[in-house]
């Protein structure tokens, strides 16, 4: 059972720029449409736990729903999801421990935790087991941070690092408790 983060960040650690924009994530030419292990990662996880703001950003793209696994949207304010997503998406709330326990009990063992604020809450409670971070060679100077304050140091073991398209550095770490 693992809670895993898989994100693209700027060199200065942002997930989105000051205007919430993500276009810089596609700033490196990718002529072969390499998915950088995304498909393999999706097969490995059982469900996605996504912050409400990330959900709204994805809905705003208007590119349709592309997640092959069930998505649990974390929100205290969202009341419903669009009809066409009713069997693919559920709204949840609670502490990271409550959310993890409930989903694990339902058989969702490996969870992909997504969204800056959501990831930070899980980290705050030491409930992130793996970090998969693809760093792009850009400084955004501000925006939505991947990391925030933590109550203690947290060691991670380095599993692997790949250089993608001779431009991005994709590293995989496991929490060392
Ligand atoms: N670069 C990347 O790979 C990447 C990945 C993911 C996201 N992003 C970007 O990051 C931005 C969104 O991140 P964000 O930090 O603003 O927010 P977020 O984590 O997506 O959403 C935050 C919201 O999630 C809800 N939430 C979080 N934890 C909760 C809990 N335990 N229980 C109930 N609700 C909870 C709250 O919603 P309510 O206010 O409704 O209560 C909170 O306001 C977007 O621009 C997105 O595109 C980028």
Coordinates of N, CA and C and ligand atoms in Angstrom, one line a residue:
X1 N 0.8 -1.2 0.0 CA 0.0 0.0 0.0 C 0.9 1.2 0.0
X2 N 0.7 2.1 -1.0 CA 1.5 3.3 -1.1 C 0.7 4.5 -1.5
X3 N 1.0 5.6 -1.0 CA 0.5 6.9 -1.5 C 1.6 7.6 -2.3
X4 N 1.3 7.8 -3.5 CA 2.4 8.2 -4.5 C 2.1 9.6 -5.1
X5 N 3.1 10.4 -5.2 CA 3.0 11.7 -5.9 C 3.7 11.6 -7.2
X6 N 3.0 12.0 -8.3 CA 3.7 12.0 -9.6 C 3.3 13.4 -10.2
X7 N 4.4 14.3 -10.3 CA 4.1 15.6 -10.8 C 5.2 16.1 -11.7
X8 N 4.9 17.2 -12.4 CA 5.9 18.0 -13.1 C 6.1 19.3 -12.4
X9 N 7.3 19.7 -12.2 CA 7.5 20.9 -11.5 C 8.5 21.8 -12.2
X10 N 8.5 23.1 -11.9 CA 9.6 24.0 -12.4 C 10.8 23.7 -11.5
X11 N 12.0 24.3 -11.9 CA 13.2 24.2 -11.1 C 13.0 24.8 -9.7
X12 N 12.2 25.8 -9.6 CA 11.9 26.4 -8.3 C 10.7 25.8 -7.6
X13 N 10.3 24.7 -8.0 CA 9.4 23.9 -7.2 C 7.9 24.2 -7.4
X14 N 7.5 24.8 -8.5 CA 6.1 25.1 -8.7 C 5.4 24.2 -9.6
X15 N 4.1 23.9 -9.3 CA 3.2 23.0 -10.0 C 2.5 23.8 -11.1
X16 N 2.2 25.0 -10.8 CA 1.5 25.9 -11.8 C 2.1 27.3 -11.6
X17 N 1.9 28.1 -12.6 CA 2.5 29.5 -12.5 C 1.6 30.4 -11.7
X18 N 1.9 31.7 -11.6 CA 1.1 32.6 -10.8 C -0.3 32.7 -11.3
X19 N -0.5 32.5 -12.6 CA -1.9 32.5 -13.2 C -2.6 31.2 -13.2
X20 N -2.0 30.2 -12.6 CA -2.5 28.8 -12.6 C -2.3 28.1 -13.9
X21 N -1.4 28.7 -14.7 CA -1.2 28.1 -16.1 C -0.2 26.9 -16.0
X22 N -0.4 26.0 -16.9 CA 0.4 24.8 -17.0 C 1.1 24.6 -18.3
X23 N 0.9 25.6 -19.2 CA 1.5 25.4 -20.6 C 3.0 25.2 -20.6
X24 N 3.7 25.7 -19.6 CA 5.2 25.5 -19.6 C 5.5 24.0 -19.4
X25 N 4.5 23.2 -18.9 CA 4.8 21.7 -18.8 C 5.0 21.1 -20.1
X26 N 4.5 21.7 -21.2 CA 4.6 21.2 -22.5 C 5.6 22.0 -23.4
X27 N 6.5 22.7 -22.7 CA 7.4 23.6 -23.4 C 8.6 22.9 -24.0
X28 N 8.8 21.6 -23.7 CA 9.9 20.9 -24.3 C 9.4 20.1 -25.5
X29 N 10.0 20.3 -26.7 CA 9.4 19.5 -27.8 C 9.5 18.0 -27.6
X30 N 8.4 17.3 -27.9 CA 8.3 15.9 -27.6 C 7.7 15.2 -28.9
X31 N 8.6 15.2 -29.9 CA 8.0 14.8 -31.2 C 7.5 13.4 -31.3
X32 N 8.0 12.5 -30.4 CA 7.5 11.1 -30.4 C 6.3 10.9 -29.4
X33 N 5.8 11.9 -28.8 CA 4.8 11.8 -27.8 C 5.1 10.8 -26.7
X34 N 6.3 10.9 -26.2 CA 6.7 10.0 -25.1 C 5.8 10.4 -23.9
X35 N 5.3 9.4 -23.2 CA 4.4 9.7 -22.1 C 5.2 9.7 -20.8
X36 N 6.5 9.5 -20.8 CA 7.4 9.6 -19.6 C 7.0 8.6 -18.5
X37 N 6.4 7.5 -18.9 CA 6.1 6.5 -17.9 C 4.7 6.6 -17.3
X38 N 3.9 7.6 -17.8 CA 2.6 7.9 -17.3 C 1.7 6.7 -17.4
X39 N 1.6 6.1 -18.5 CA 0.7 4.9 -18.8 C 1.1 3.8 -17.8
X40 N 2.4 3.5 -17.7 CA 2.8 2.4 -16.7 C 2.4 2.8 -15.3
X41 N 2.6 4.1 -15.0 CA 2.2 4.5 -13.6 C 0.7 4.3 -13.4
X42 N -0.1 4.7 -14.4 CA -1.5 4.6 -14.2 C -1.9 3.1 -14.0
X43 N -1.2 2.2 -14.6 CA -1.5 0.7 -14.4 C -1.2 0.3 -13.0
X44 N -0.2 0.9 -12.5 CA 0.3 0.5 -11.2 C -0.6 1.0 -10.0
X45 N -1.3 2.1 -10.2 CA -2.1 2.6 -9.0 C -3.5 2.1 -9.1
X46 N -4.2 2.2 -8.0 CA -5.6 1.7 -7.9 C -6.6 2.9 -8.0
X47 N -6.2 4.0 -7.5 CA -7.2 5.2 -7.6 C -6.4 6.5 -7.5
X48 N -7.0 7.6 -7.9 CA -6.4 8.9 -7.8 C -7.2 9.7 -6.8
X49 N -6.4 10.4 -6.0 CA -7.0 11.3 -4.9 C -6.5 12.7 -5.4
X50 N -7.5 13.5 -5.7 CA -7.2 14.8 -6.4 C -7.8 16.0 -5.7
X51 N -7.1 17.0 -5.5 CA -7.6 18.2 -4.8 C -8.7 18.9 -5.8
X52 N -9.6 19.6 -5.2 CA -10.7 20.2 -5.9 C -10.2 21.2 -7.0
X53 N -9.1 21.9 -6.6 CA -8.6 22.9 -7.6 C -8.0 22.3 -8.8
X54 N -7.3 21.2 -8.6 CA -6.7 20.4 -9.7 C -7.9 19.9 -10.6
X55 N -8.9 19.3 -10.0 CA -10.1 18.8 -10.7 C -10.7 20.0 -11.6
X56 N -10.8 21.1 -11.0 CA -11.4 22.3 -11.8 C -10.5 22.7 -12.9
X57 N -9.2 22.6 -12.7 CA -8.2 23.0 -13.8 C -8.4 22.0 -14.9
X58 N -8.5 20.7 -14.6 CA -8.6 19.7 -15.7 C -9.9 19.9 -16.4
X59 N -11.0 20.1 -15.7 CA -12.3 20.3 -16.3 C -12.2 21.5 -17.2
X60 N -11.5 22.5 -16.8 CA -11.4 23.8 -17.6 C -10.6 23.6 -18.9
X61 N -9.8 22.5 -19.0 CA -9.1 22.3 -20.3 C -10.1 21.9 -21.4
X62 N -11.2 21.3 -21.0 CA -12.2 20.9 -22.0 C -11.7 19.8 -23.0
X63 N -10.7 19.0 -22.5 CA -10.2 18.0 -23.4 C -10.8 16.6 -23.1
X64 N -11.8 16.6 -22.3 CA -12.4 15.3 -21.9 C -11.7 14.7 -20.7
X65 N -12.3 13.5 -20.3 CA -11.7 12.9 -19.1 C -10.8 11.8 -19.6
X66 N -9.5 11.8 -19.1 CA -8.6 10.8 -19.6 C -8.0 9.9 -18.5
X67 N -8.6 9.9 -17.4 CA -8.1 9.0 -16.3 C -8.7 7.6 -16.4
X68 N -7.8 6.6 -16.4 CA -8.3 5.3 -16.6 C -8.7 4.6 -15.2
X69 N -8.5 5.3 -14.1 CA -8.8 4.8 -12.8 C -9.8 5.7 -12.1
X70 N -10.4 5.2 -11.1 CA -11.4 6.0 -10.3 C -10.7 7.2 -9.7
X71 N -11.4 8.4 -9.7 CA -10.8 9.6 -9.1 C -11.7 10.0 -7.9
X72 N -11.0 10.2 -6.8 CA -11.7 10.8 -5.6 C -11.3 12.2 -5.5
X73 N -12.3 13.1 -5.6 CA -12.0 14.6 -5.5 C -12.1 15.0 -4.0
X74 N -11.0 15.6 -3.5 CA -11.1 16.1 -2.1 C -11.7 17.5 -2.1
X75 N -12.8 17.6 -1.3 CA -13.4 19.0 -1.3 C -14.4 19.0 -0.1
X76 N -14.4 20.2 0.6 CA -15.4 20.5 1.6 C -16.5 21.3 0.9
X77 N -16.3 21.8 -0.3 CA -17.2 22.8 -0.9 C -18.0 22.2 -2.1
X78 N -17.4 21.3 -2.8 CA -18.0 20.8 -4.0 C -19.2 19.9 -3.6
X79 N -20.3 20.2 -4.3 CA -21.6 19.4 -3.9 C -21.8 18.3 -4.9
X80 N -21.4 18.4 -6.1 CA -21.7 17.4 -7.1 C -20.7 17.4 -8.2
X81 N -20.7 16.4 -9.0 CA -19.8 16.3 -10.2 C -20.7 16.2 -11.4
X82 N -20.2 16.6 -12.6 CA -21.0 16.6 -13.8 C -21.5 15.1 -14.0
X83 N -22.8 15.1 -14.6 CA -23.4 13.8 -14.8 C -22.6 12.8 -15.5
X84 N -21.8 13.2 -16.6 CA -21.1 12.3 -17.4 C -19.9 11.7 -16.6
X85 N -19.6 12.2 -15.4 CA -18.5 11.7 -14.6 C -18.9 10.9 -13.4
X86 N -20.3 10.7 -13.3 CA -20.8 10.2 -12.0 C -20.2 8.8 -11.7
X87 N -19.9 7.9 -12.7 CA -19.4 6.6 -12.4 C -17.8 6.6 -12.3
X88 N -17.2 7.8 -12.6 CA -15.7 7.8 -12.7 C -15.2 8.6 -11.5
X89 N -16.0 9.5 -10.9 CA -15.5 10.4 -9.9 C -16.4 10.5 -8.7
X90 N -15.7 10.6 -7.5 CA -16.5 10.7 -6.3 C -15.9 11.8 -5.4
X91 N -16.7 12.5 -4.7 CA -16.2 13.6 -3.8 C -16.0 13.0 -2.4
X92 N -14.9 13.4 -1.8 CA -14.5 12.9 -0.5 C -14.0 14.0 0.4
X93 N -14.1 13.9 1.7 CA -13.4 14.8 2.6 C -12.9 14.1 3.8
X94 N -12.1 14.7 4.6 CA -11.6 14.1 5.8 C -10.1 14.4 5.9
X95 N -9.5 13.8 7.0 CA -8.0 14.0 7.1 C -7.4 13.0 6.2
X96 N -6.1 13.3 5.9 CA -5.4 12.3 5.0 C -5.4 10.9 5.5
X97 N -5.4 10.7 6.8 CA -5.4 9.3 7.4 C -6.8 8.7 7.2
X98 N -7.8 9.5 7.4 CA -9.2 9.0 7.2 C -9.4 8.6 5.7
X99 N -8.9 9.5 4.8 CA -9.1 9.2 3.4 C -8.3 8.0 3.0
X100 N -7.1 7.9 3.4 CA -6.3 6.7 3.1 C -6.9 5.4 3.6
X101 N -7.3 5.4 4.9 CA -7.9 4.2 5.5 C -9.2 3.8 4.8
X102 N -10.1 4.8 4.5 CA -11.3 4.4 3.8 C -11.1 3.8 2.4
X103 N -10.2 4.4 1.7 CA -9.9 3.9 0.3 C -9.2 2.5 0.4
X104 N -8.3 2.4 1.3 CA -7.6 1.1 1.5 C -8.6 0.0 1.8
X105 N -9.5 0.3 2.7 CA -10.6 -0.6 3.1 C -11.4 -1.0 2.0
X106 N -11.6 -0.1 1.0 CA -12.5 -0.4 -0.2 C -11.7 -1.1 -1.2
X107 N -10.4 -1.4 -1.0 CA -9.6 -2.2 -1.9 C -8.7 -1.3 -2.8
X108 N -8.7 0.0 -2.6 CA -7.8 0.9 -3.4 C -6.5 1.0 -2.6
X109 N -5.5 0.2 -3.0 CA -4.3 0.1 -2.1 C -3.3 1.2 -2.5
X110 N -3.0 1.3 -3.8 CA -1.9 2.3 -4.2 C -2.7 3.5 -4.7
X111 N -2.4 4.6 -4.0 CA -3.2 5.9 -4.3 C -2.2 6.9 -4.9
X112 N -2.7 7.6 -6.0 CA -2.0 8.7 -6.6 C -2.5 9.9 -6.0
X113 N -1.7 10.7 -5.2 CA -2.2 11.9 -4.6 C -1.8 13.1 -5.4
X114 N -2.8 13.9 -5.8 CA -2.5 15.0 -6.8 C -3.1 16.3 -6.3
X115 N -2.3 17.4 -6.6 CA -2.8 18.8 -6.2 C -1.8 19.3 -5.1
X116 N -1.3 20.5 -5.3 CA -0.3 21.0 -4.3 C -0.8 21.0 -2.9
X117 N -1.9 21.6 -2.7 CA -2.5 21.7 -1.3 C -2.7 20.3 -0.7
X118 N -3.3 19.5 -1.5 CA -3.6 18.1 -1.1 C -2.3 17.3 -0.8
X119 N -1.3 17.4 -1.6 CA -0.1 16.7 -1.4 C 0.5 17.2 -0.1
X120 N 0.5 18.6 0.1 CA 1.1 19.1 1.3 C 0.4 18.6 2.6
X121 N -0.9 18.5 2.5 CA -1.6 18.0 3.7 C -1.2 16.5 4.0
X122 N -1.1 15.7 2.9 CA -0.6 14.3 3.2 C 0.8 14.3 3.7
X123 N 1.7 15.2 3.2 CA 3.0 15.2 3.7 C 3.1 15.6 5.1
X124 N 2.3 16.6 5.5 CA 2.2 17.1 6.8 C 1.9 16.0 7.8
X125 N 1.1 15.0 7.4 CA 0.8 13.9 8.3 C 1.7 12.7 7.9
X126 N 2.8 12.9 7.2 CA 3.7 11.8 6.8 C 3.0 10.6 6.2
X127 N 2.1 11.0 5.2 CA 1.4 9.9 4.5 C 1.7 9.9 3.0
X128 N 2.9 10.3 2.7 CA 3.3 10.1 1.3 C 4.5 9.1 1.3
X129 N 4.4 8.1 0.5 CA 5.4 7.0 0.5 C 6.4 7.1 -0.6
X130 N 5.9 7.7 -1.7 CA 6.8 7.8 -2.9 C 6.6 9.2 -3.6
X131 N 7.7 9.7 -4.1 CA 7.7 11.0 -4.8 C 8.2 10.7 -6.2
X132 N 7.5 11.0 -7.3 CA 8.0 10.9 -8.6 C 7.9 12.3 -9.2
X133 N 9.0 12.9 -9.4 CA 9.0 14.4 -9.8 C 9.8 14.6 -11.0
X134 N 9.1 15.2 -12.0 CA 9.8 15.5 -13.3 C 10.1 17.0 -13.3
X135 N 11.4 17.4 -13.2 CA 11.7 18.8 -13.1 C 12.0 19.4 -14.5
X136 N 11.3 20.4 -14.8 CA 11.6 21.1 -16.1 C 12.6 22.2 -15.9
X137 N 13.4 22.5 -17.0 CA 14.4 23.6 -16.8 C 13.8 25.0 -17.0
X138 N 13.0 25.3 -16.0 CA 12.4 26.7 -16.1 C 12.2 27.2 -14.7
X139 N 12.4 28.5 -14.5 CA 12.1 29.1 -13.2 C 10.8 29.9 -13.4
X140 N 9.8 29.7 -12.6 CA 8.5 30.4 -12.8 C 8.4 31.6 -11.9
X141 N 9.2 31.6 -10.8 CA 9.2 32.8 -9.9 C 8.1 32.9 -9.0
X142 N 7.1 32.0 -9.1 CA 6.0 32.1 -8.2 C 4.9 31.2 -8.7
X143 N 3.9 30.9 -7.9 CA 2.8 30.1 -8.3 C 2.3 29.1 -7.2
X144 N 1.9 28.0 -7.7 CA 1.4 26.9 -6.7 C 2.6 26.0 -6.4
X145 N 3.0 26.0 -5.1 CA 4.1 25.2 -4.7 C 3.8 23.8 -4.5
X146 N 4.8 22.9 -4.9 CA 4.6 21.5 -4.6 C 4.8 21.3 -3.1
X147 N 5.8 21.9 -2.5 CA 6.1 21.7 -1.1 C 5.7 22.9 -0.2
X148 N 5.5 22.6 1.1 CA 5.2 23.7 2.0 C 6.0 23.4 3.3
X149 N 5.6 24.0 4.4 CA 6.2 23.8 5.7 C 5.9 22.4 6.1
X150 N 6.9 21.8 6.9 CA 6.7 20.5 7.4 C 7.1 20.5 8.9
X151 N 6.5 19.7 9.7 CA 6.8 19.7 11.2 C 8.2 19.1 11.5
X152 N 8.7 18.3 10.5 CA 10.0 17.6 10.8 C 10.7 17.3 9.5
X153 N 11.9 16.9 9.6 CA 12.7 16.4 8.4 C 12.1 15.1 8.0
X154 N 12.1 14.8 6.7 CA 11.7 13.5 6.2 C 12.7 13.0 5.2
X155 N 13.3 11.9 5.4 CA 14.3 11.3 4.5 C 13.6 10.5 3.5
X156 N 14.2 10.5 2.3 CA 13.7 9.7 1.2 C 14.9 9.0 0.6
X157 N 14.6 7.7 0.1 CA 15.7 7.0 -0.6 C 15.5 7.2 -2.1
X158 N 16.7 7.5 -2.7 CA 16.6 7.7 -4.2 C 16.5 6.4 -4.9
X159 N 15.5 6.2 -5.7 CA 15.3 4.9 -6.5 C 15.9 5.0 -7.9
X160 N 15.5 6.1 -8.6 CA 16.1 6.3 -9.9 C 16.0 7.7 -10.4
X161 N 16.8 8.0 -11.4 CA 16.7 9.3 -12.1 C 16.9 9.1 -13.5
X162 N 16.0 9.7 -14.3 CA 16.2 9.6 -15.8 C 16.2 11.0 -16.4
X163 N 17.0 11.2 -17.4 CA 17.0 12.5 -18.1 C 16.1 12.3 -19.3
X164 N 15.1 13.1 -19.4 CA 14.1 13.0 -20.5 C 14.3 14.1 -21.5
X165 N 14.3 13.7 -22.8 CA 14.4 14.6 -23.9 C 15.6 15.5 -23.7
X166 N 16.6 15.0 -23.0 CA 17.8 15.8 -22.8 C 17.5 17.2 -22.1
X167 N 16.4 17.2 -21.3 CA 16.0 18.5 -20.8 C 15.4 18.4 -19.4
X168 N 14.7 17.3 -19.1 CA 13.9 17.2 -17.9 C 14.6 16.1 -17.0
X169 N 14.5 16.3 -15.7 CA 15.1 15.3 -14.8 C 14.0 14.7 -14.0
X170 N 13.8 13.4 -14.2 CA 12.7 12.7 -13.6 C 13.3 11.8 -12.5
X171 N 12.9 12.1 -11.2 CA 13.5 11.3 -10.1 C 12.4 10.7 -9.3
X172 N 12.7 9.5 -8.9 CA 11.8 8.6 -8.1 C 12.4 8.4 -6.7
X173 N 11.6 8.8 -5.7 CA 12.1 8.6 -4.3 C 11.1 7.8 -3.4
X174 N 11.6 7.0 -2.5 CA 10.7 6.3 -1.5 C 11.0 6.9 -0.1
X175 N 10.0 7.0 0.6 CA 10.1 7.5 2.0 C 10.9 6.5 2.8
X176 N 11.9 7.0 3.6 CA 12.7 6.2 4.5 C 12.2 6.5 5.9
X177 N 11.5 5.6 6.5 CA 11.0 5.9 7.9 C 11.8 5.3 8.9
Ligands
LIG1 N1 2.4 20.3 -12.5 C1 1.7 19.3 -12.1 O1 2.1 18.1 -12.3 C2 0.4 19.5 -11.3 C3 -0.2 18.4 -10.7 C4 -1.4 18.7 -9.9 C5 -1.9 20.0 -9.9 N2 -1.3 21.0 -10.6 C6 -1.8 22.4 -10.5 O2 -1.9 22.8 -9.2 C7 -3.0 23.7 -9.0 C8 -3.9 23.1 -7.9 O3 -3.2 22.9 -6.7 P1 -3.7 23.6 -5.4 O4 -2.6 23.5 -4.4 O5 -4.2 24.9 -5.7 O6 -4.9 22.8 -4.9 P2 -5.5 21.3 -4.9 O7 -4.8 20.4 -3.9 O8 -5.7 20.8 -6.2 O9 -6.9 21.6 -4.3 C9 -7.1 22.2 -3.0 C10 -8.5 22.0 -2.5 O10 -8.6 20.6 -2.3 C11 -9.5 20.4 -1.2 N3 -8.9 19.5 -0.2 C12 -7.6 19.3 0.0 N4 -7.4 18.4 1.0 C13 -8.6 18.1 1.5 C14 -9.1 17.2 2.5 N5 -8.2 16.5 3.2 N6 -10.4 17.2 2.7 C15 -11.3 17.9 2.0 N7 -10.9 18.7 1.0 C16 -9.6 18.8 0.7 C17 -9.9 21.8 -0.7 O11 -11.1 22.0 -1.5 P3 -12.4 22.9 -1.0 O12 -11.8 24.3 -1.0 O13 -13.4 22.7 -2.0 O14 -12.7 22.4 0.4 C18 -8.8 22.6 -1.2 O15 -9.1 24.0 -1.4 C19 -3.8 23.7 -10.3 O16 -3.3 24.8 -11.0 C20 -3.3 22.4 -11.0 O17 -3.4 22.5 -12.4 C21 -0.2 20.8 -11.3

